[in-house]
CSV table of C-alpha atoms and ligand atoms in Angstrom, one decimal:
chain,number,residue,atom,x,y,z
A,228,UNK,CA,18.8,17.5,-31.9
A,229,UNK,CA,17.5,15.0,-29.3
A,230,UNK,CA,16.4,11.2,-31.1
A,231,UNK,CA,14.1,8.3,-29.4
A,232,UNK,CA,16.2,6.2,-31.6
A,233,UNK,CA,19.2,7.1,-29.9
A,234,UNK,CA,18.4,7.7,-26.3
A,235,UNK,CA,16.9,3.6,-26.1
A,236,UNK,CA,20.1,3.2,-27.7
A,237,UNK,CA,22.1,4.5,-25.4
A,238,UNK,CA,20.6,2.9,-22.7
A,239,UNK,CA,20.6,-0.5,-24.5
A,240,UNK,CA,24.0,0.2,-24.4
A,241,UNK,CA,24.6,0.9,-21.0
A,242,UNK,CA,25.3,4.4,-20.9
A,243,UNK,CA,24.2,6.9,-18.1
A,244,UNK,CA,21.3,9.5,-19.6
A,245,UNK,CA,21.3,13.3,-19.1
A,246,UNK,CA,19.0,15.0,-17.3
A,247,UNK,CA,17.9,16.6,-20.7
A,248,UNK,CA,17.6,13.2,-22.5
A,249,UNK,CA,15.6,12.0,-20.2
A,250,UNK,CA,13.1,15.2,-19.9
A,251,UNK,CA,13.0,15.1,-23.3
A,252,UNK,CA,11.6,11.5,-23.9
A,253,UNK,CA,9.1,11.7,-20.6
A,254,UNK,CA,7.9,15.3,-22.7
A,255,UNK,CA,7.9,14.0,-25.8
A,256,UNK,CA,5.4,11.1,-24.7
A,257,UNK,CA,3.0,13.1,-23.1
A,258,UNK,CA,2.6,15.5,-26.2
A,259,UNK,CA,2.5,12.6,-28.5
A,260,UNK,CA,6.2,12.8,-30.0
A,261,UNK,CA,7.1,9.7,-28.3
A,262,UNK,CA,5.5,6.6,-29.2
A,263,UNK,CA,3.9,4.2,-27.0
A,264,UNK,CA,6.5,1.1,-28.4
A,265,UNK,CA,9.5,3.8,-27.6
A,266,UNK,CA,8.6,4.2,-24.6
A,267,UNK,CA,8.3,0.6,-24.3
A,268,UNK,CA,12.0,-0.2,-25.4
A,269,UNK,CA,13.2,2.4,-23.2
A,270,UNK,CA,11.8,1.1,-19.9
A,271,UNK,CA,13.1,-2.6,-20.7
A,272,UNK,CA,16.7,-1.1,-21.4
A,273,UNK,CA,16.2,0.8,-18.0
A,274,UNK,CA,15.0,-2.6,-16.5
A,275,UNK,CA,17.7,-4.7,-18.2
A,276,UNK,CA,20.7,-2.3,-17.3
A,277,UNK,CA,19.5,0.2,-14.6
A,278,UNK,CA,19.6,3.6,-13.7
A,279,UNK,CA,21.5,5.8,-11.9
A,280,UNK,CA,20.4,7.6,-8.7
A,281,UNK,CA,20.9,10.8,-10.8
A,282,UNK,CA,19.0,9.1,-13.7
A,283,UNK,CA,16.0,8.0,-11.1
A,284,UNK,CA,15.9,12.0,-10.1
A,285,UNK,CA,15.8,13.3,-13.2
A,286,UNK,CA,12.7,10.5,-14.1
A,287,UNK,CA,11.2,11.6,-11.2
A,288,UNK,CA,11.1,15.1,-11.4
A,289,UNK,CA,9.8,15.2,-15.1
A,290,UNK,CA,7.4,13.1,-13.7
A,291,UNK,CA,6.2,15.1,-10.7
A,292,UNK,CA,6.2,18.1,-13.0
A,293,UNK,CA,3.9,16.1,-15.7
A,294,UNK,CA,0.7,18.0,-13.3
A,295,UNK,CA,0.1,20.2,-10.7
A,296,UNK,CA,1.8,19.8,-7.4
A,297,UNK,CA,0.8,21.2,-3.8
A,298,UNK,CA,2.1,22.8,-1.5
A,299,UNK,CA,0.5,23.1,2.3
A,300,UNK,CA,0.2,26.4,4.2
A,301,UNK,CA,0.7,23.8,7.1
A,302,UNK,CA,3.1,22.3,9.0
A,303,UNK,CA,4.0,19.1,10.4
A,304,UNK,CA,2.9,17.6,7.0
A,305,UNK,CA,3.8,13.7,6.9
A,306,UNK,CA,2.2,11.2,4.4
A,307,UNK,CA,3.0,7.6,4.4
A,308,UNK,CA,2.6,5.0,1.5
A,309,UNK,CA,2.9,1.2,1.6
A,310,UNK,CA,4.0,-0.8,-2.1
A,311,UNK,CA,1.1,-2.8,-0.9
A,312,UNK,CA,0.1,-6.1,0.8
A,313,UNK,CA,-2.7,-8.4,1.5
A,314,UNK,CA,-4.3,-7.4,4.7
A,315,UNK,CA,-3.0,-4.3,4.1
A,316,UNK,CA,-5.1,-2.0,6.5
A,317,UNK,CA,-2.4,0.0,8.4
A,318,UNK,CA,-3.9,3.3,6.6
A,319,UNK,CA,-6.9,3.2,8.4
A,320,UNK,CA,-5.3,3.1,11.9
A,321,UNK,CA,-2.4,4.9,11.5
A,322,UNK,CA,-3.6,8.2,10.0
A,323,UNK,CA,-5.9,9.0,12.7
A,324,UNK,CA,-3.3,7.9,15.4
A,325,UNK,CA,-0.6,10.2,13.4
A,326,UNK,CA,-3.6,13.2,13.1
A,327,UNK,CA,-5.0,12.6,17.0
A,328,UNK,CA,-0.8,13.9,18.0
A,329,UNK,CA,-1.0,16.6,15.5
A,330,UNK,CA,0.4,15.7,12.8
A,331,UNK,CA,-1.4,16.3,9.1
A,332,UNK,CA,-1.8,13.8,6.9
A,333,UNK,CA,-2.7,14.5,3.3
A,334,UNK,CA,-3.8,10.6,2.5
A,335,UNK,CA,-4.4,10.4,-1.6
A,336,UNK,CA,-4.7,6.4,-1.8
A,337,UNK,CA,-4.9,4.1,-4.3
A,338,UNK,CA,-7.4,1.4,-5.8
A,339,UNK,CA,-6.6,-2.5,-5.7
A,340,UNK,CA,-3.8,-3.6,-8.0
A,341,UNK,CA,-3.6,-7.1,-8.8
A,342,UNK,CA,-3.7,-8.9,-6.1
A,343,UNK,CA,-3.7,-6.3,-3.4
A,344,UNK,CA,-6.6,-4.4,-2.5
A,345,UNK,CA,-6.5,-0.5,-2.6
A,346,UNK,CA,-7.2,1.8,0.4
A,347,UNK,CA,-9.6,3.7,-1.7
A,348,UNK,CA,-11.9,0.3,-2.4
A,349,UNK,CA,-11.5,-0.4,1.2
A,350,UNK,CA,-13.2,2.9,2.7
A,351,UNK,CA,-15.4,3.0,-0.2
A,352,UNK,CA,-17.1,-0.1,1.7
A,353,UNK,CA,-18.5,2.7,4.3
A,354,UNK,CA,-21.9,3.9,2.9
A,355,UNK,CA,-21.9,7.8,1.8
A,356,UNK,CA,-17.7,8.0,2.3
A,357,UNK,CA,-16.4,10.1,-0.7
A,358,UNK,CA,-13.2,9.7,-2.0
A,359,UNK,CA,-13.4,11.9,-5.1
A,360,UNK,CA,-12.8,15.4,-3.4
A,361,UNK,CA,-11.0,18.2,-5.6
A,362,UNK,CA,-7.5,19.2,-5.0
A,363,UNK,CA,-8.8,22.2,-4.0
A,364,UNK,CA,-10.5,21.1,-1.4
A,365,UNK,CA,-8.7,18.1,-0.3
A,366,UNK,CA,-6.2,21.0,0.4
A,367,UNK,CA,-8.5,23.5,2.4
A,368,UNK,CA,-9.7,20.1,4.8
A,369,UNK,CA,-6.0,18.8,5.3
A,370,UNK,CA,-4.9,22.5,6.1
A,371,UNK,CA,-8.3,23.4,8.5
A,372,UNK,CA,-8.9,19.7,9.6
A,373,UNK,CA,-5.4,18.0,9.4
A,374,UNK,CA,-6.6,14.5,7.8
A,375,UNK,CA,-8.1,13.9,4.6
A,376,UNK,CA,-8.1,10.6,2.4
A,377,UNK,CA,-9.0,11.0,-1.7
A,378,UNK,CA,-8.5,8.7,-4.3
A,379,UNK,CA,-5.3,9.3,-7.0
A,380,UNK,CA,-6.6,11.8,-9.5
A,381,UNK,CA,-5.2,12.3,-12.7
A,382,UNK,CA,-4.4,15.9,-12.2
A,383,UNK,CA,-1.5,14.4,-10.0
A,384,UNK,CA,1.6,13.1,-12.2
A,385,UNK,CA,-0.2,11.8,-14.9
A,386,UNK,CA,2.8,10.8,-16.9
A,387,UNK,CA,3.2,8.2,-14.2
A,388,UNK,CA,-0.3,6.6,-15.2
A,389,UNK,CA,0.8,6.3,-19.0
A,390,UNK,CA,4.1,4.7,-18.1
A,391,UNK,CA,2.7,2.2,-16.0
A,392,UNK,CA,0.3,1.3,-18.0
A,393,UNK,CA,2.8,0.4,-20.2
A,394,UNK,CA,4.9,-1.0,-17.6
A,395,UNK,CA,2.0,-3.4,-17.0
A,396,UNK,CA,2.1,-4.6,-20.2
A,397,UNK,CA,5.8,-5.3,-20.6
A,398,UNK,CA,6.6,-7.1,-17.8
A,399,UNK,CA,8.6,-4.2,-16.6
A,400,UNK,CA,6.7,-3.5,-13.4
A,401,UNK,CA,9.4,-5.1,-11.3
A,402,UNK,CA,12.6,-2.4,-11.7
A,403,UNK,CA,13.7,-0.5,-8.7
A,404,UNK,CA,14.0,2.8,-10.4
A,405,UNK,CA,10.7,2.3,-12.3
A,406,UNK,CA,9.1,1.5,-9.2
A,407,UNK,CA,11.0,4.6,-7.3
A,408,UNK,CA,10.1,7.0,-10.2
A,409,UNK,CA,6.3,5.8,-10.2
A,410,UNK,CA,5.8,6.1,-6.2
A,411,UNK,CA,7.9,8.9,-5.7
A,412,UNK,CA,6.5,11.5,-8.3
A,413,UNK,CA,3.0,10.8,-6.9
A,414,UNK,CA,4.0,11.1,-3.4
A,415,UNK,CA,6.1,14.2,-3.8
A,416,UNK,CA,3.4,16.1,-5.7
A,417,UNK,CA,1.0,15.4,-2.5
A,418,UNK,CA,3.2,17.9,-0.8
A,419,UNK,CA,3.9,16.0,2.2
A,420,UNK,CA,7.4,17.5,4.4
A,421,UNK,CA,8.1,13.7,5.4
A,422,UNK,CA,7.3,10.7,4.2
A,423,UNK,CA,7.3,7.3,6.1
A,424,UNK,CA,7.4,4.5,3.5
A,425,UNK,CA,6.1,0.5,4.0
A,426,UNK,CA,8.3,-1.6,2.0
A,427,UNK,CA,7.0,-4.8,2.0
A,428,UNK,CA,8.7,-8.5,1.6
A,429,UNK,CA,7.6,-11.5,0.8
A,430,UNK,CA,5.6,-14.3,-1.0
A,431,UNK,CA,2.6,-11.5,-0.8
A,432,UNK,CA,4.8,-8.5,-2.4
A,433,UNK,CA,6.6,-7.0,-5.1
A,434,UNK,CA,10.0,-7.5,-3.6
A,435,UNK,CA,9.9,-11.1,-2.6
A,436,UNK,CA,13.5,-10.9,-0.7
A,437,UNK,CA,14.9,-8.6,1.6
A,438,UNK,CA,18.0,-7.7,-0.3
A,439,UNK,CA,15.8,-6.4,-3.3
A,440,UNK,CA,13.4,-4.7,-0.6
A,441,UNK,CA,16.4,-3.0,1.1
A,442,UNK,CA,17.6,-1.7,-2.5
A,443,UNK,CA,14.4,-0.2,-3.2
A,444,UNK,CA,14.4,1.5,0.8
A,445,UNK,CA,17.5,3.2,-0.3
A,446,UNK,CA,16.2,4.6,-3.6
A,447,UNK,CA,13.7,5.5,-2.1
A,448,UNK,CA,15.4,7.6,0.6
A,449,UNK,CA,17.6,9.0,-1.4
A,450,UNK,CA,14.8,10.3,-4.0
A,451,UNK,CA,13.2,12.0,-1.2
A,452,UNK,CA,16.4,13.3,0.2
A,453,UNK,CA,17.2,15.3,-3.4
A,454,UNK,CA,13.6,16.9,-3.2
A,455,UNK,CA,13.9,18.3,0.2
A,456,UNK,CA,12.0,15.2,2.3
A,457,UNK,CA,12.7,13.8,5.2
A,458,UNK,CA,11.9,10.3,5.1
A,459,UNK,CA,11.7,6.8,6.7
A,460,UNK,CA,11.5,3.5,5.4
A,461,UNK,CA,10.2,0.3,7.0
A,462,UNK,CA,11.1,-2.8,6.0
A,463,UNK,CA,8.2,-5.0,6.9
A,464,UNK,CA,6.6,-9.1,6.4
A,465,UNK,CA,4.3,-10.0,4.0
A,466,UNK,CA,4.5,-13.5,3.8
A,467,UNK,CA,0.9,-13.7,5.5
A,468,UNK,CA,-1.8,-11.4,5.8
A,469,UNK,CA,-1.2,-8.6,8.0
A,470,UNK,CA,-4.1,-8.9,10.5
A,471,UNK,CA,-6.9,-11.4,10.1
A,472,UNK,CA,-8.9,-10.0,7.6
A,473,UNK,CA,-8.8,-9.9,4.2
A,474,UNK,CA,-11.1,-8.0,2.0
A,475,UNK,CA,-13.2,-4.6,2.0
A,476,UNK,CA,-15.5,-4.4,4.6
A,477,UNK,CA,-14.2,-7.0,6.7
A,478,UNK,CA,-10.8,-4.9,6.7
A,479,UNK,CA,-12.7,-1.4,7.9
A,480,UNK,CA,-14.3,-3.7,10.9
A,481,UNK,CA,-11.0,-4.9,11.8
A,482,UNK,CA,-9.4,-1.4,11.4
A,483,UNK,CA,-12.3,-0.1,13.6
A,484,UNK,CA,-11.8,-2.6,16.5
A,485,UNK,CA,-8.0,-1.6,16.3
A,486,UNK,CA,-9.0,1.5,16.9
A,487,UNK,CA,-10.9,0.4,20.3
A,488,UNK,CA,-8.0,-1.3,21.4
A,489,UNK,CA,-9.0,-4.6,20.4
A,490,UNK,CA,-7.3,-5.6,17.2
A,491,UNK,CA,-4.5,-8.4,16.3
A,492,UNK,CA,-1.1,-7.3,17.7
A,493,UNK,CA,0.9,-7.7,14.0
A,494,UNK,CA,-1.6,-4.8,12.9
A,495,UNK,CA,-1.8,-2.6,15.9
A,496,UNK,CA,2.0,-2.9,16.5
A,497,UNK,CA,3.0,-2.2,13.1
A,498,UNK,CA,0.4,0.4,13.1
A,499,UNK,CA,1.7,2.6,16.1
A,500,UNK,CA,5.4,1.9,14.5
A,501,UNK,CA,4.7,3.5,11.0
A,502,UNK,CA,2.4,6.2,13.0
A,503,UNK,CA,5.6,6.8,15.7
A,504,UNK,CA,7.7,7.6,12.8
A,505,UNK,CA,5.2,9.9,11.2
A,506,UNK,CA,5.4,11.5,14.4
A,507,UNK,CA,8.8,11.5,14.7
A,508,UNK,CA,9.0,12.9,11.2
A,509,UNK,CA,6.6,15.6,11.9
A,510,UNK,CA,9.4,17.1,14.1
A,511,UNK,CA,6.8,16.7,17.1
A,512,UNK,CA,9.1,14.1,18.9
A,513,UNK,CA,12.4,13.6,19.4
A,514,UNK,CA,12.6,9.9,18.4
A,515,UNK,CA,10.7,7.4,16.8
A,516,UNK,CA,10.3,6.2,20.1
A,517,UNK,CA,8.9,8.7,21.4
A,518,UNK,CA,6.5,8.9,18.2
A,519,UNK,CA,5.3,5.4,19.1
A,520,UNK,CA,4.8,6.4,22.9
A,521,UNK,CA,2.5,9.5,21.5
A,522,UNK,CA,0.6,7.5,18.9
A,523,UNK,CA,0.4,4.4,21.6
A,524,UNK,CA,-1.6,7.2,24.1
A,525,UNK,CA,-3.3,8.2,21.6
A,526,UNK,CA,-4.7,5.0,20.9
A,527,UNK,CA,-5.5,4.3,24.6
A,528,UNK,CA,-7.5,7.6,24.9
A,529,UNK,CA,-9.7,6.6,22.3
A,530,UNK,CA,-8.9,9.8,20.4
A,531,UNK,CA,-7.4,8.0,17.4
A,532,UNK,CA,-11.1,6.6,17.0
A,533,UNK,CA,-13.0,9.7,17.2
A,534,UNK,CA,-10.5,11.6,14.7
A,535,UNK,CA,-11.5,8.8,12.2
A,536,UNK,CA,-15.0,9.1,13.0
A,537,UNK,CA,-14.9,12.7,12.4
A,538,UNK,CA,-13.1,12.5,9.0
A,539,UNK,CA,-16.1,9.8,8.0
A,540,UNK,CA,-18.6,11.7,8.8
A,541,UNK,CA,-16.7,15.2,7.1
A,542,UNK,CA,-16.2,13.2,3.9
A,543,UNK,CA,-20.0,12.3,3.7
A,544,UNK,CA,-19.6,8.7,5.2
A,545,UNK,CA,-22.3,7.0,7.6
A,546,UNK,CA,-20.3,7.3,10.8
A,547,UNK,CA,-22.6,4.9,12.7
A,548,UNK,CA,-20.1,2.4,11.1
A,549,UNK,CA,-18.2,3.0,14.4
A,550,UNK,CA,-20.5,1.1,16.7
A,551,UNK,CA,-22.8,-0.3,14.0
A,552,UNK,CA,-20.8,-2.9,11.3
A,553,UNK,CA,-23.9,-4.1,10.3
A,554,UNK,CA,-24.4,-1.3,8.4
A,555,UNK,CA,-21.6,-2.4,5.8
A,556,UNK,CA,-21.9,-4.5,2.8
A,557,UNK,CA,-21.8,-7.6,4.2
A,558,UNK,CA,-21.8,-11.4,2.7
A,559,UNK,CA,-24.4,-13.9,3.9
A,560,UNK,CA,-22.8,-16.7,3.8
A,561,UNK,CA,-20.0,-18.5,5.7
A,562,UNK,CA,-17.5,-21.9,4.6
A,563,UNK,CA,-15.6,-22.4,7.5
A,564,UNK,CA,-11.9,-23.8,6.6
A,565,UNK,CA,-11.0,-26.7,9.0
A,566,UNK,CA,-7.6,-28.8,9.5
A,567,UNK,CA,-7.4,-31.9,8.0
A,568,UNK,CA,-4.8,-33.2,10.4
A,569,UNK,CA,-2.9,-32.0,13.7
A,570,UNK,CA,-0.1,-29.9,13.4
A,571,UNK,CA,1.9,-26.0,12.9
A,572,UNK,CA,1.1,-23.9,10.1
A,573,UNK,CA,4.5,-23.3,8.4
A,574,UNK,CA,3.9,-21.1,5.7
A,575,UNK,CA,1.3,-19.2,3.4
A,576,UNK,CA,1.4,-18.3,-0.2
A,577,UNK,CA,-0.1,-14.7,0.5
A,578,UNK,CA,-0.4,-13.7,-3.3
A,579,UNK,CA,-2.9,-16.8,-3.5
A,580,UNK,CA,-4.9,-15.7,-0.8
A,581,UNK,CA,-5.2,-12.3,-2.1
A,582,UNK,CA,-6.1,-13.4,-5.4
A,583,UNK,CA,-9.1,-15.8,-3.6
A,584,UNK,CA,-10.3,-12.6,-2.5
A,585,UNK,CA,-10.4,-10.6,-5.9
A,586,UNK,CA,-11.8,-14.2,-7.2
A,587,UNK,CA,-14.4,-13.9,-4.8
A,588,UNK,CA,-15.3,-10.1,-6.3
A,589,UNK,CA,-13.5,-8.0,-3.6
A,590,UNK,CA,-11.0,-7.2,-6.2
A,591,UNK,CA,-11.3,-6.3,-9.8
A,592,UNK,CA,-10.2,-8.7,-12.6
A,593,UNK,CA,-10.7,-6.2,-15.1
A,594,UNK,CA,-10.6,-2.1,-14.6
A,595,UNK,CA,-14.7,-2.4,-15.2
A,596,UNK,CA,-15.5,-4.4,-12.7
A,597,UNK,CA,-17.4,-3.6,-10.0
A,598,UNK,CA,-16.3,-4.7,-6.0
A,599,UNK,CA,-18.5,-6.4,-4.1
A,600,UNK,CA,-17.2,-5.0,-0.8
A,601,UNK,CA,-18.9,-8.2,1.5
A,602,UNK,CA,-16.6,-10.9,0.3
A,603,UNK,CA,-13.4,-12.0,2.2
A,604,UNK,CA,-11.1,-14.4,4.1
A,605,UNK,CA,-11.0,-14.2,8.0
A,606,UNK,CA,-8.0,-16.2,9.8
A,607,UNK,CA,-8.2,-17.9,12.6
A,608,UNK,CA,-5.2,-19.0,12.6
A,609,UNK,CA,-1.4,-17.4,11.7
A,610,UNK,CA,2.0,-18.9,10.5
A,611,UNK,CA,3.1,-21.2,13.6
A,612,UNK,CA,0.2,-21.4,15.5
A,613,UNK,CA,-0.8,-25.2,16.4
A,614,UNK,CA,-3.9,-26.8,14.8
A,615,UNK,CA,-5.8,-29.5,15.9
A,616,UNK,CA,-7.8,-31.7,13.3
A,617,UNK,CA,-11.3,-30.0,12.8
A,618,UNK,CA,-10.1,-26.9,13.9
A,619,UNK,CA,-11.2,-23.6,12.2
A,620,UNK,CA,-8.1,-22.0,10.4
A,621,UNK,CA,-10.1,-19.5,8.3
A,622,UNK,CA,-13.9,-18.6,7.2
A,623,UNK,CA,-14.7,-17.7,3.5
A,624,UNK,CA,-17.2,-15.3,3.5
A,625,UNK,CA,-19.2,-15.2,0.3
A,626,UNK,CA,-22.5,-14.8,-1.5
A,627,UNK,CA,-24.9,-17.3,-2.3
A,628,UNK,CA,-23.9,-18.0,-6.2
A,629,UNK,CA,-20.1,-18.8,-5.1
A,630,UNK,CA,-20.6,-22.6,-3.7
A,631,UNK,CA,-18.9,-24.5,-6.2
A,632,UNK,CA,-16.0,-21.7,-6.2
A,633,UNK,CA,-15.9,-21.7,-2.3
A,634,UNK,CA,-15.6,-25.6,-2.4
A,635,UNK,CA,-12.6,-25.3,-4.8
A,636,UNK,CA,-11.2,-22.6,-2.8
A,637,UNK,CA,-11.1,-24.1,0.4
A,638,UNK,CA,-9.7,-27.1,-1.8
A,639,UNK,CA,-6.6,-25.0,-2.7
A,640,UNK,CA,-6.4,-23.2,0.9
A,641,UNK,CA,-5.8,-26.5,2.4
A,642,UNK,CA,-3.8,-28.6,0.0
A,643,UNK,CA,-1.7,-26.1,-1.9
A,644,UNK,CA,-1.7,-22.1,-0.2
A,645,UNK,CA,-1.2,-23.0,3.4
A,646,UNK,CA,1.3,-25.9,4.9
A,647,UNK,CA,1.6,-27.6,7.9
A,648,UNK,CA,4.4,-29.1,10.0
A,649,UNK,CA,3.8,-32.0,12.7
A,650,UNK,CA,6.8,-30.0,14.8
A,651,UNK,CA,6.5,-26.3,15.6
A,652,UNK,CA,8.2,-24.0,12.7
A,653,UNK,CA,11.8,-23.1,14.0
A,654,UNK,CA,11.7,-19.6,12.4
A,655,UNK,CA,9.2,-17.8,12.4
A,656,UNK,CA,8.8,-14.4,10.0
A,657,UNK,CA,9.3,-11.2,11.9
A,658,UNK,CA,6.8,-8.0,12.0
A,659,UNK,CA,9.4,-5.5,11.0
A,660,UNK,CA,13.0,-6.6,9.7
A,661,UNK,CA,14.6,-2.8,9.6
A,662,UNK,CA,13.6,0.9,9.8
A,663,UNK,CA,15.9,3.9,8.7
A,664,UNK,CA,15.3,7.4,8.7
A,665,UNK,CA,17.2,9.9,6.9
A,666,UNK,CA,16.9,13.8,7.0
A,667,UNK,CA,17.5,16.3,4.3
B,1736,URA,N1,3.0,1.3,-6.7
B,1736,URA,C1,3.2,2.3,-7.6
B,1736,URA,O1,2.5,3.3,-7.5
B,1736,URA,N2,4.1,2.2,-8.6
B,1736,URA,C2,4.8,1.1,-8.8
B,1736,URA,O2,5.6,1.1,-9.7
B,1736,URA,C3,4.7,0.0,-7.9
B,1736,URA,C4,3.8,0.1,-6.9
């Protein structure tokens, strides 16, 4: 007979579980057998001494098993995910340039998480757009239509929403395997064939270093590889806000004028390379390369942009958004940032300037709150560019109550989040440190 007691024991200890252990406790929580405090132990024993790749699997599948799972009478079936940044908009221009070369993409996204925001707030921001589709239909649209973005559901692994609540909680959020287990039991319910992953490093992510980051890439691949994916990871920065914009709306205007051809190139580049590799993935080109040529034409023709305009107006949004961003939420008023002295901007504390944001309301500080999608940062001005004194570097867009906080914001922007050099920064971070691809 299986014991709680013992299995946290065991892994206090050290020792590899079984496959059966394992099963046993995710079951056992999820009918109640388990308690919420064993569970606890358990996950800082797997934090404090690791598990295997065979252990992460067998997490994993009990995971992806803990609800229903789908499987597409499609093909060409690539999703891709991103552990989530500030600025973090790829979603938005990617899927459409993936769909417009024929690939499907079965998007189910999530909400804001600490200091990130979630894909799901962000389209939210268009009037009408629904997120909350059934699995049922999300299916039928993805299989007739071949792009379709919902909001997580908790018919989808829920034993992944228990444990990280707990994680949370525990300050057991940052583990490898955890973090494997949680991503990968959502994403290979979804269904997708292939999966392109974002792993991002940084001051603005969950790995802040590229050795952790490259551990997780491997997990990762190798998780997908054991259930029958082909997958890609992506290494990328977040040591500053990808793009210029940060926050709701202002992120679906800045994903729109990518989609014209007219966004910032850290976005649209890093945009066709995740979309080439969906492509690639997809089986409808030879080589990533190749991928990124497709999506890159695709983006040209303007056909990226009407494939997203179609799914906005399919899933009940106002699809006037496209030529019309005034009819977003939108904030009234403007603090313009200026520099206080010549010079380079050196670095960024990109966690901060995500949490300004949700400090601003464009991100929850509790689960009841309610997004005011109008709020945000804009830059004007990226790590090494040159400032003169009195330059704008960034506007704070905010509502009319928020002075005194704006004040103090723009306080903290200048003196502590963002710093300057008087010569021009030797190094400067890189778009996209590494890329692998692995097949099953
Ligand atoms: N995103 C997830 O879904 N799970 C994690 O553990 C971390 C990021």
């Amino acid at each position: 007979m299986l014991s709680a007691y013992e299995i946290i024991a065991k892994k206090r200890d050290g020792l590899e579980l079984s496959e059966e252990e394992i099963k046993w406790f995710i079951q056992g929580l999820l009918a109640g057998k388990v308690a919420d405090y064993q569970m606890s132990a358990l996950l800082m024993a797997i934090y404090l001494n690791g598990f295997s790749s065979k252990e992460t699997a067998s997490l994993t599948d009990v995971m992806l098993y803990s609800g229903k799972t789908l499987n597409f009478n499609a093909q060409h079936v690539v999703d891709k995910h991103s552990t989530g940044g500030i600025g973090d908009k790829t979603s938005f221009i990617l899927a459409p340039l993936a769909a417009a070369c024929g690939v499907r993409v079965p998007m189910i996204a999530g909400r804001g998480l600490g200091h990130t925001g979630g894909t799901v707030d962000k389209v939210e921001a268009i009037p009408g757009f629904k997120t909350s589709l059934s699995l049922e239909e999300f299916q039928r649209t993805l299989e007739k239509e071949g792009l379709v973005l919902i909001g997580q559901t908790g018919e989808i692994a829920p034993a992944d929403k228990i444990i990280y609540g707990l994680r949370d909680v525990t300050a057991t959020i940052e583990s490898i395997p955890l973090i494997t287990a949680s991503i990968m039991s959502k994403k290979l319910a979804e269904g997708a064939q292939g999966i392109v992953m974002d792993i991002k490093v940084g001051n603005g992510a969950f790995m802040r270093n590229k050795a952790q980051a490259r551990k997780l890439a491997t997990s990762i691949r190798n998780t997908g590889l054991r259930f029958n994916r082909n997958m890609m990871t992506v290494i990328s920065d977040m040591n500053q806000p990808l793009g210029n914009a940060v926050g709701n709306s202002l992120e679906i205007i800045e994903s729109i004028e990518t989609l014209k051809g007219k966004g910032p190139k850290d976005l649209t580049d890093l945009s066709l390379h995740l979309a080439g590799g969906m492509v690639h993935l997809s089986g409808l080109a030879k080589t990533h390369s190749a991928g990124i040529r497709k999506a890159r034409e695709a983006l040209k023709s303007g056909k990226a942009l009407k494939v997203f305009k179609e799914m906005i107006k399919r899933q009940g949004g106002d699809e006037k958004v496209i030529d019309d961003y005034g009819i977003l939420p939108l904030a009234n008023n403007h603090h313009v940032v200026a520099a206080s002295r010549n010079g380079y901007i050196k670095k960024m504390e990109a966690t901060q300037i995500g949490l300004h944001v949700v400090q601003l309301g464009g991100g929850r500080q509790k689960a009841s709150d309610k997004i005011d999608f109008g709020v945000g940062l804009t830059f004007h001005k990226k790590i090494g560019d040159r400032v003169k004194e009195g330059e704008p570097i960034l506007t704070i867009h905010h509502n009319e109550n928020q002075k005194e906080l704006v004040l103090k914001m723009a306080d903290d922007l200048l003196e502590r989040d963002i710093s300057f050099s008087t010569t021009k920064p030797q190094k400067l971070p890189s778009l996209i440190y590494e890329t692998q691809t692995s097949w099953y």
